[in-house]
Amino acid sequence: RRRRSDSSPDDELSPDDPPNTVVKVREPRNRDSENTRGSTRLEAKKQRRREGREAGRRRAPILNEAEFLARRESVERVMVVRQAEDRIQIAVLEDGVLVEHYVTKGASASMVGNVYLGRVQNVLPSMEAAFVDIGRGRNAVLYAGEVNWDAAGLEGQPKRIEFALKSGDPVLVQITKDPVGQKGARLTSQISLPGRFLVYVPHGSMTGISRKLPDNERSRLKSILKRVMPEDAGVIVRTAAEGASEDALEADVERLQALWTDITDATTSATPPELLYSEPDLAIKVVRDMFNEDVAKLVVSGDGAWRTVDAYISAVAPDLLDRVDHWVESEDVFAHYRVDEQLMKALDRKVWLPSGGSLVIDRTEAMTVVDVNTGKFTGSGGNLEQTVTQNNVEAAEEIVRQLRLRDIGGIIVVDFIDMVLESNRDLVLRRLVECLGRDRTKHQVAEVTTLGLVQMTRKRIGSGLLESFSETCEVCAGRGIKVSLTHAHEPAPRSRRPAGAVDPAEVAARALAARESQGAGEADTDQADTDQADTGQTESGNADAGAGDDDSPELPEAASDQSLFASDD
């Protein structure tokens, strides 16, 4: 009910309602999960995109375009490639500080980007997912949101995965996420082929351009793509396309188009499950994605890696050959750039800041939590608010570096030290977004919560730094503790009292024992006096009653206790 000045007499009012009251009947709620004809995952995906676009229009940008580009280009980047037997490591340094690291072994290479002709093993309508055999042991999973509905041929039918796929059907899929633990690989049937300047999307209809490019460059690239792109394909322009000529973009499109033709030709003669296209090794992949005009130098150690990288750059970017160096010194290239030393520090749970503060990074099943502490930092004058703000700004820079170096993905929650002024909170958030401008991985920073926590999401590229250089403990299974019920009564070494320490419980026990012994002694004294008095009375009574009479009364025990309590009081 709500008040209204112009209420009509037709409204149904209760006798208890005050005048000028109108009654509204609430309509029944719509159950979206029951009314949705197609896939709920697909509808949720569309809804998130719409909300993201609307939020982006409403929210004012934290950084303008000039500040963003200046921050991205204000550092000296060096890429270092080291090959040792079957292991390849790639380090990215900015101003001499390690910010990204990639490692792979011959037997554990990533499968992301590989294209397979798989066979559907099982379709689960309630989970809106299908399990596909790709010939790699464990079945991979294909969710309804990643199905290519245009190629499914569902004319007039709801977009549900049980209508698009059946058990035993061959399906062309691409791996988007490597298997982790007990989870199989993630698949998509929306194939995309990455190139140096753009990503080719067969049978696509959309053209996207990286948001990290300025507006004038985006307009130039959009006009070029209208001339060089075929009508039956889509494209996503990468950040590396900044400044690229029309001929270079056209050559990239033609190469990827020829690659897609080879894949489709192989599909007709292949028997599922079978690998149709494999992504190049790590060195080529990282060089393709990151080596551009923003990198000052590329140092390669190892004859095999040098031949591969030199041949690739000579073919696709001959103008950058003068920035490639072959490391032939006797000193290890990672030791020269202090990469191993920084890697060991990045594997610790606690990270020290230059001023004396610290970060504590904990990874859980659901999210990664970062706690900011002042540690040894006491400030350099001013008040507490200035000290806390200075520590938080420094922590924001280091947090972004640790996210990139450790390759942390998923939900990330940062607990900064509480700040009173709103301007200081905005300053810390601005610094965080500035540093994230150097991160080429997709990320999103949410608003600061009421508890002062900063929430963000980040897409993981590889398996993670800690997973690459560690093994799960066989005793505790990664928990970090050993559970035992048989020795739970024994105190831990830290809980034992030092020599000479006073235990209040023991002091109270001794005082109570002494008090009880003192009370018992007084009770014995009273009993002896009572016995003597009784003896005198008995002797006087025996003179009349005789020596054989033994019926003298005794003092009850309750009286003795009462005398004891009385004496205590």
XYZ file of C-alpha atoms in Angstrom:
569
model
C 0.000 0.000 0.000
C 1.087 3.556 -0.665
C -0.556 6.937 -0.223
C -1.933 8.806 -3.198
C -3.695 12.159 -3.335
C -5.934 11.393 -6.326
C -7.304 8.012 -5.252
C -10.343 6.794 -7.140
C -13.439 5.505 -5.352
C -13.274 2.255 -7.300
C -10.289 1.019 -5.312
C -11.027 -1.803 -2.920
C -10.171 -0.494 0.526
C -10.157 -2.205 3.855
C -12.025 -0.609 6.753
C -8.717 -0.418 8.606
C -6.998 1.522 5.809
C -6.535 5.247 6.323
C -7.958 7.630 3.733
C -6.097 8.237 0.469
C -4.772 4.658 0.317
C -4.471 2.560 -2.819
C -3.964 -1.200 -2.900
C -1.668 -2.766 -5.476
C -1.725 -6.505 -6.174
C 1.741 -7.921 -6.907
C 2.005 -9.949 -10.062
C 3.473 -13.460 -9.782
C 7.196 -13.717 -10.359
C 8.462 -15.028 -13.651
C 10.604 -18.108 -13.346
C 13.292 -17.433 -15.945
C 14.728 -20.946 -15.777
C 11.350 -22.421 -16.743
C 10.421 -19.829 -19.374
C 13.730 -20.006 -21.233
C 13.278 -22.104 -24.340
C 16.954 -22.381 -25.195
C 20.119 -22.796 -23.173
C 20.235 -21.016 -19.829
C 24.029 -20.850 -20.095
C 23.710 -19.078 -23.426
C 21.142 -16.634 -22.058
C 23.304 -15.938 -19.001
C 26.289 -15.297 -21.248
C 24.299 -12.787 -23.293
C 23.001 -11.121 -20.146
C 26.531 -10.682 -18.763
C 27.631 -9.091 -22.021
C 24.693 -6.676 -21.987
C 25.308 -5.723 -18.370
C 29.008 -5.254 -19.053
C 28.312 -2.934 -21.964
C 25.779 -0.923 -19.976
C 28.113 -0.653 -16.996
C 30.915 0.452 -19.287
C 28.750 3.222 -20.703
C 27.679 4.469 -17.275
C 31.076 4.263 -15.579
C 33.542 7.051 -16.214
C 36.984 5.784 -17.287
C 39.564 5.831 -14.530
C 42.328 6.610 -17.026
C 42.067 8.567 -20.198
C 43.579 7.333 -23.436
C 46.780 9.388 -23.267
C 47.557 8.294 -19.698
C 46.915 4.657 -20.560
C 49.269 4.656 -23.564
C 51.951 6.632 -21.735
C 51.908 4.162 -18.857
C 52.154 1.209 -21.223
C 55.099 2.589 -23.171
C 57.124 4.123 -20.325
C 59.158 0.992 -19.508
C 61.991 -0.875 -21.198
C 60.946 -4.432 -21.988
C 63.391 -7.281 -22.535
C 62.445 -10.864 -23.418
C 64.838 -13.696 -22.497
C 64.464 -17.222 -23.914
C 66.444 -20.116 -22.418
C 66.412 -23.676 -23.749
C 67.809 -26.468 -21.579
C 67.268 -29.961 -23.025
C 63.489 -30.319 -23.469
C 62.542 -27.370 -21.249
C 61.975 -23.878 -22.633
C 61.657 -20.880 -20.319
C 60.743 -17.358 -21.373
C 61.113 -14.375 -19.055
C 59.751 -10.872 -19.629
C 61.498 -8.060 -17.756
C 60.390 -4.455 -17.392
C 63.146 -2.092 -16.267
C 65.126 -5.122 -15.093
C 62.286 -6.527 -12.960
C 60.772 -9.909 -13.806
C 57.038 -9.524 -14.536
C 56.089 -12.597 -16.596
C 57.444 -16.107 -16.918
C 56.482 -19.024 -19.162
C 57.806 -22.560 -18.977
C 57.038 -25.761 -20.825
C 58.448 -29.269 -21.158
C 58.308 -31.526 -24.154
C 55.922 -33.994 -22.489
C 53.712 -31.388 -20.774
C 53.135 -28.867 -23.521
C 49.916 -26.901 -23.425
C 47.043 -28.059 -25.625
C 45.285 -24.681 -25.736
C 44.526 -23.716 -29.327
C 44.723 -27.239 -30.762
C 41.906 -28.226 -33.110
C 40.530 -31.791 -32.895
C 37.899 -33.778 -34.688
C 36.276 -35.393 -31.655
C 33.433 -37.765 -31.081
C 30.583 -37.050 -28.672
C 30.492 -39.639 -25.904
C 27.644 -38.399 -23.758
C 25.207 -35.470 -23.627
C 23.844 -34.249 -20.293
C 20.841 -31.960 -20.878
C 20.499 -31.080 -17.182
C 24.122 -29.871 -17.124
C 23.884 -28.335 -20.612
C 27.167 -29.996 -21.487
C 28.529 -32.748 -23.697
C 31.581 -34.918 -23.118
C 33.770 -35.338 -26.176
C 36.535 -37.869 -26.818
C 39.538 -36.116 -28.365
C 41.970 -39.004 -28.061
C 43.825 -37.698 -24.984
C 42.576 -40.120 -22.328
C 40.130 -38.148 -20.203
C 37.099 -36.807 -22.061
C 36.863 -33.070 -22.594
C 33.731 -31.046 -21.859
C 31.816 -28.813 -24.270
C 29.281 -26.480 -22.644
C 26.219 -25.118 -24.394
C 27.589 -21.579 -24.309
C 30.513 -22.651 -26.530
C 28.478 -24.440 -29.208
C 28.509 -23.025 -32.733
C 24.756 -22.735 -33.168
C 25.036 -21.462 -36.745
C 26.634 -24.728 -37.819
C 24.266 -26.839 -35.699
C 21.380 -26.355 -38.132
C 18.635 -25.857 -35.532
C 15.932 -24.249 -37.611
C 12.991 -23.260 -35.465
C 14.156 -25.378 -32.506
C 15.315 -24.108 -29.125
C 19.061 -23.704 -28.731
C 19.612 -26.661 -26.444
C 22.641 -28.897 -26.557
C 20.642 -32.161 -26.711
C 19.146 -30.983 -30.009
C 22.509 -29.950 -31.473
C 24.611 -32.974 -30.462
C 23.954 -36.679 -30.139
C 26.129 -39.482 -28.807
C 28.486 -40.718 -31.495
C 28.377 -37.529 -33.610
C 31.709 -36.176 -34.884
C 32.319 -32.573 -33.844
C 35.067 -30.084 -34.701
C 36.331 -28.526 -31.474
C 39.189 -26.399 -30.160
C 40.720 -26.530 -26.679
C 40.351 -23.343 -24.640
C 41.656 -24.595 -21.270
C 44.066 -27.347 -20.332
C 42.899 -30.144 -18.005
C 43.503 -29.335 -14.332
C 43.404 -32.015 -11.647
C 40.298 -34.153 -12.096
C 38.740 -31.723 -14.567
C 39.017 -32.426 -18.271
C 39.924 -29.926 -20.939
C 37.440 -27.189 -21.891
C 36.290 -27.088 -25.512
C 34.604 -24.741 -27.928
C 33.191 -25.363 -31.374
C 33.662 -21.687 -32.284
C 37.072 -22.082 -33.913
C 39.496 -19.143 -33.896
C 42.988 -19.114 -35.442
C 45.428 -16.588 -33.959
C 47.904 -14.762 -36.151
C 50.462 -12.071 -35.510
C 48.156 -9.074 -35.957
C 44.667 -10.560 -35.740
C 42.599 -13.617 -34.846
C 40.719 -15.214 -37.721
C 37.216 -16.498 -36.882
C 35.787 -18.724 -39.646
C 32.050 -18.393 -40.249
C 32.012 -15.392 -37.955
C 30.144 -12.189 -38.594
C 31.667 -9.758 -36.104
C 34.797 -7.607 -36.220
C 36.419 -6.665 -32.927
C 39.378 -4.402 -32.236
C 41.477 -4.347 -29.071
C 40.358 -1.711 -26.582
C 43.968 -0.976 -25.739
C 44.376 0.790 -29.084
C 43.632 4.533 -29.428
C 40.474 5.654 -31.202
C 42.202 7.000 -34.313
C 44.098 3.722 -34.748
C 40.909 1.735 -34.299
C 39.239 3.755 -37.049
C 42.170 3.196 -39.397
C 42.206 -0.556 -38.805
C 38.453 -0.806 -39.227
C 38.637 0.811 -42.662
C 41.442 -1.557 -43.708
C 39.540 -4.651 -42.563
C 36.547 -3.718 -44.695
C 38.772 -4.076 -47.752
C 40.831 -7.160 -46.877
C 38.403 -9.380 -44.939
C 36.158 -11.928 -46.687
C 32.429 -11.705 -46.071
C 32.046 -15.190 -44.566
C 34.566 -14.719 -41.744
C 35.076 -12.570 -38.677
C 38.213 -11.144 -37.161
C 39.561 -9.831 -33.848
C 42.375 -7.295 -34.191
C 45.129 -7.625 -31.605
C 47.115 -4.898 -29.877
C 50.173 -5.851 -31.938
C 48.390 -4.512 -35.045
C 49.034 -0.933 -33.947
C 50.840 0.778 -36.813
C 50.716 -2.303 -39.077
C 50.409 -1.612 -42.794
C 47.571 -2.774 -44.976
C 49.831 -5.237 -46.786
C 50.894 -6.847 -43.505
C 47.299 -7.241 -42.377
C 46.253 -8.667 -45.751
C 49.122 -11.172 -45.686
C 48.117 -12.272 -42.175
C 44.508 -12.779 -43.291
C 45.546 -14.805 -46.341
C 47.828 -17.052 -44.294
C 45.136 -17.783 -41.718
C 42.537 -18.331 -44.410
C 44.789 -20.901 -46.080
C 45.296 -22.586 -42.700
C 41.547 -22.888 -42.214
C 41.198 -24.398 -45.680
C 43.751 -27.069 -44.760
C 41.826 -27.879 -41.565
C 38.502 -28.250 -43.357
C 40.094 -30.446 -46.032
C 41.584 -32.699 -43.363
C 38.191 -32.999 -41.679
C 36.677 -34.855 -44.644
C 39.242 -37.659 -44.517
C 39.938 -37.828 -40.766
C 38.525 -40.442 -38.399
C 37.588 -39.110 -34.955
C 39.199 -38.646 -32.565
C 42.113 -37.032 -34.426
C 44.305 -33.936 -34.107
C 43.894 -31.596 -37.081
C 45.913 -28.548 -36.028
C 48.465 -28.005 -33.287
C 49.630 -24.687 -31.934
C 53.354 -23.954 -32.315
C 55.742 -24.447 -29.412
C 55.987 -22.005 -26.536
C 58.793 -19.910 -27.958
C 56.960 -19.175 -31.203
C 53.663 -18.594 -29.424
C 55.038 -16.049 -26.946
C 57.123 -14.304 -29.601
C 54.091 -14.121 -31.873
C 51.909 -12.636 -29.153
C 54.323 -10.306 -27.365
C 57.336 -9.428 -29.503
C 56.594 -6.101 -31.169
C 57.878 -2.517 -31.255
C 57.346 -2.157 -27.474
C 60.086 -4.756 -26.775
C 63.602 -3.347 -26.853
C 65.486 -6.654 -27.028
C 64.921 -10.394 -27.460
C 67.746 -12.585 -26.121
C 67.719 -16.290 -27.082
C 69.919 -18.942 -25.452
C 70.056 -22.382 -27.064
C 70.796 -23.381 -30.646
C 67.443 -25.060 -31.295
C 65.403 -22.175 -29.916
C 67.552 -19.674 -31.790
C 66.983 -21.354 -35.147
C 63.224 -21.541 -34.558
C 62.829 -17.940 -33.407
C 65.133 -16.508 -36.055
C 63.306 -18.293 -38.857
C 59.902 -17.187 -37.600
C 60.831 -13.518 -37.170
C 62.567 -13.468 -40.550
C 59.313 -14.644 -42.133
C 56.722 -12.539 -40.333
C 58.587 -9.481 -38.969
C 61.926 -8.912 -40.711
C 61.966 -5.305 -39.510
C 62.506 -6.557 -35.918
C 65.534 -8.759 -36.649
C 67.944 -6.141 -35.374
C 66.433 -6.496 -31.890
C 67.090 -10.259 -31.670
C 70.356 -11.410 -30.038
C 71.842 -14.911 -29.814
C 73.322 -15.560 -26.332
C 76.628 -17.403 -26.728
C 78.358 -16.432 -23.474
C 79.482 -19.044 -20.944
C 77.409 -17.406 -18.211
C 73.822 -18.552 -17.907
C 71.479 -15.994 -19.429
C 68.987 -16.219 -16.553
C 71.770 -15.675 -14.036
C 72.940 -12.622 -15.984
C 69.487 -11.035 -15.812
C 68.856 -12.339 -12.236
C 65.782 -14.253 -13.319
C 66.298 -17.323 -11.117
C 66.742 -15.157 -8.037
C 63.452 -13.373 -8.667
C 61.696 -16.657 -9.418
C 62.620 -18.058 -6.001
C 61.156 -14.994 -4.287
C 57.971 -15.288 -6.354
C 57.401 -18.826 -5.065
C 57.078 -17.636 -1.460
C 53.761 -16.979 0.227
C 54.945 -13.677 1.657
C 56.280 -10.861 -0.513
C 58.206 -7.945 0.975
C 57.720 -4.445 -0.393
C 60.707 -2.108 -0.856
C 59.557 0.204 1.947
C 59.176 -2.597 4.504
C 55.522 -3.543 4.047
C 54.447 -6.994 2.961
C 51.892 -8.947 0.958
C 50.487 -12.335 1.914
C 49.064 -14.280 -1.041
C 46.851 -17.289 -0.332
C 45.173 -19.390 -3.002
C 41.975 -21.263 -2.237
C 39.638 -23.402 -4.292
C 37.298 -20.484 -5.009
C 39.563 -17.446 -5.179
C 42.940 -15.883 -4.458
C 43.189 -13.549 -1.464
C 45.878 -10.878 -1.080
C 46.400 -9.232 2.303
C 48.342 -5.966 2.580
C 50.320 -5.272 5.765
C 52.459 -2.333 6.849
C 55.100 -4.664 8.300
C 58.239 -2.678 9.130
C 57.065 0.447 7.316
C 56.435 3.311 9.771
C 56.145 6.170 7.299
C 58.300 9.191 6.602
C 56.468 11.920 8.459
C 52.852 12.966 8.311
C 49.894 11.226 9.876
C 48.600 7.665 9.844
C 46.406 8.231 6.780
C 49.407 9.311 4.697
C 51.445 6.326 5.872
C 48.686 3.854 5.048
C 48.018 5.421 1.637
C 51.692 5.348 0.699
C 51.909 1.680 1.680
C 48.757 0.807 -0.300
C 49.973 2.565 -3.442
C 53.227 0.648 -3.313
C 51.312 -2.572 -2.663
C 49.059 -1.981 -5.707
C 52.079 -1.933 -8.013
C 53.532 -5.099 -6.527
C 50.181 -6.914 -6.584
C 49.876 -6.458 -10.350
C 53.422 -7.715 -10.824
C 52.742 -10.794 -8.709
C 49.518 -11.552 -10.594
C 51.367 -11.482 -13.898
C 54.407 -13.355 -12.659
C 52.506 -16.105 -10.833
C 49.850 -16.256 -13.568
C 47.024 -16.055 -11.046
C 43.550 -16.272 -12.551
C 39.934 -16.417 -11.449
C 38.461 -14.289 -8.678
C 40.996 -12.141 -6.806
C 40.190 -10.205 -3.618
C 42.640 -7.621 -2.281
C 42.401 -6.460 1.330
C 44.113 -3.078 1.429
C 44.717 -1.304 4.710
C 41.682 0.792 5.644
C 41.788 4.406 4.485
C 39.486 7.123 5.780
C 39.465 9.590 2.882
C 37.618 8.740 -0.321
C 40.282 10.523 -2.391
C 42.964 8.189 -1.066
C 40.896 5.117 -1.955
C 40.446 6.464 -5.465
C 44.185 7.083 -5.701
C 44.993 3.460 -4.812
C 42.395 2.118 -7.260
C 43.731 4.396 -9.997
C 47.265 3.137 -9.405
C 46.057 -0.457 -9.610
C 44.350 0.156 -12.953
C 47.406 1.991 -14.284
C 49.658 -0.966 -13.571
C 47.135 -3.378 -15.069
C 47.514 -1.480 -18.333
C 50.726 -3.439 -18.928
C 48.962 -6.779 -18.439
C 47.942 -8.243 -21.777
C 45.649 -10.787 -20.119
C 41.932 -10.082 -19.971
C 41.008 -8.642 -16.585
C 38.258 -6.641 -14.921
C 38.385 -4.541 -11.748
C 35.133 -4.133 -9.801
C 34.185 -1.404 -7.386
C 35.491 -1.291 -3.826
C 33.122 -3.144 -1.493
C 31.657 -1.766 1.738
C 34.306 -3.703 3.665
C 37.100 -1.959 1.755
C 37.957 -4.963 -0.432
C 38.924 -4.642 -4.092
C 37.453 -7.383 -6.281
C 38.824 -8.270 -9.694
C 38.939 -11.125 -12.158
C 41.773 -12.226 -14.395
C 42.104 -14.891 -17.040
C 44.903 -17.369 -16.524
C 47.245 -18.015 -19.457
C 49.156 -21.138 -18.420
C 49.262 -23.584 -15.541
C 50.718 -21.137 -13.015
C 54.196 -20.514 -11.653
C 53.783 -22.540 -8.459
C 52.378 -25.543 -10.311
C 55.288 -25.490 -12.762
C 57.982 -25.759 -10.072
C 56.309 -27.779 -7.314
C 54.723 -31.118 -6.523
C 51.875 -31.850 -4.153
C 53.000 -33.270 -0.803
C 52.171 -36.974 -0.482
C 51.639 -36.738 3.294
C 49.256 -33.793 3.639
C 47.971 -33.656 0.021
C 48.776 -29.973 -0.220
C 47.025 -28.827 2.990
C 50.244 -27.989 4.806
C 49.260 -29.801 8.015
C 49.324 -33.366 9.324
C 46.149 -34.490 11.084
C 46.558 -36.926 13.996
C 44.051 -37.911 16.678
C 46.382 -40.149 18.739
C 48.718 -37.355 19.868
C 46.161 -34.599 20.223
C 46.603 -34.501 24.063
C 50.305 -33.692 23.873
C 51.010 -29.955 23.926
C 52.675 -28.433 20.917
C 56.266 -27.210 21.381
C 55.135 -23.569 21.278
C 52.439 -24.173 23.966
C 54.836 -25.644 26.567
C 55.654 -23.397 29.542
C 59.240 -22.287 29.959
C 61.240 -23.253 33.015
C 60.341 -21.255 36.125
C 56.970 -20.089 34.787
C 54.055 -19.941 37.238
C 50.887 -21.819 36.368
C 47.804 -20.212 38.032
C 45.962 -23.528 38.031
C 48.697 -25.242 40.006
C 48.823 -22.383 42.550
C 45.054 -22.592 43.101
C 45.226 -26.386 43.519
C 47.962 -26.155 46.148
C 46.044 -23.455 48.075
C 42.890 -25.561 48.075
C 44.781 -28.642 49.313
C 46.392 -26.680 52.136
C 43.026 -25.278 53.138
C 41.419 -28.705 53.228
C 44.278 -30.143 55.324
C 43.983 -27.245 57.762
C 40.232 -27.825 58.060
C 40.765 -31.522 58.651
C 43.199 -30.757 61.490
C 40.719 -28.443 63.212
C 38.020 -31.117 62.891
C 40.272 -33.693 64.579
C 40.947 -31.291 67.465
C 37.235 -30.665 67.991
C 36.533 -34.399 67.902
C 39.189 -35.085 70.583
C 37.724 -32.435 72.896
C 34.280 -33.904 72.435
C 35.512 -37.412 73.253
C 37.071 -36.193 76.521
C 33.840 -34.530 77.603
C 31.870 -37.637 76.795
C 34.281 -39.752 78.811
C 33.780 -37.609 81.939
C 30.022 -37.756 81.618
C 30.134 -41.535 81.184
C 32.233 -42.072 84.263
C 29.827 -40.012 86.391
C 26.881 -41.886 84.937
C 28.470 -45.294 85.490
C 28.571 -44.724 89.237
C 24.778 -44.971 89.216
C 24.038 -47.218 86.218
C 26.920 -49.686 86.414
C 30.084 -50.324 84.422
C 28.443 -52.490 81.741
C 26.165 -49.684 80.342
C 27.556 -48.559 76.885
C 24.651 -46.428 75.531
C 26.361 -42.994 75.640
C 25.338 -40.661 72.765
C 27.873 -39.669 70.070
C 28.212 -36.300 68.323
C 26.856 -36.631 64.767
C 29.169 -36.057 61.802
C 26.979 -33.237 60.541
C 27.734 -31.252 63.653
C 31.417 -31.705 63.059
C 31.025 -30.401 59.504
C 28.985 -27.434 60.630
C 31.657 -26.481 63.160
C 34.228 -26.685 60.365
C 32.233 -24.397 58.052
C 31.566 -22.027 60.945
C 35.265 -21.784 61.655
C 35.906 -21.145 57.970
C 33.415 -18.315 57.902
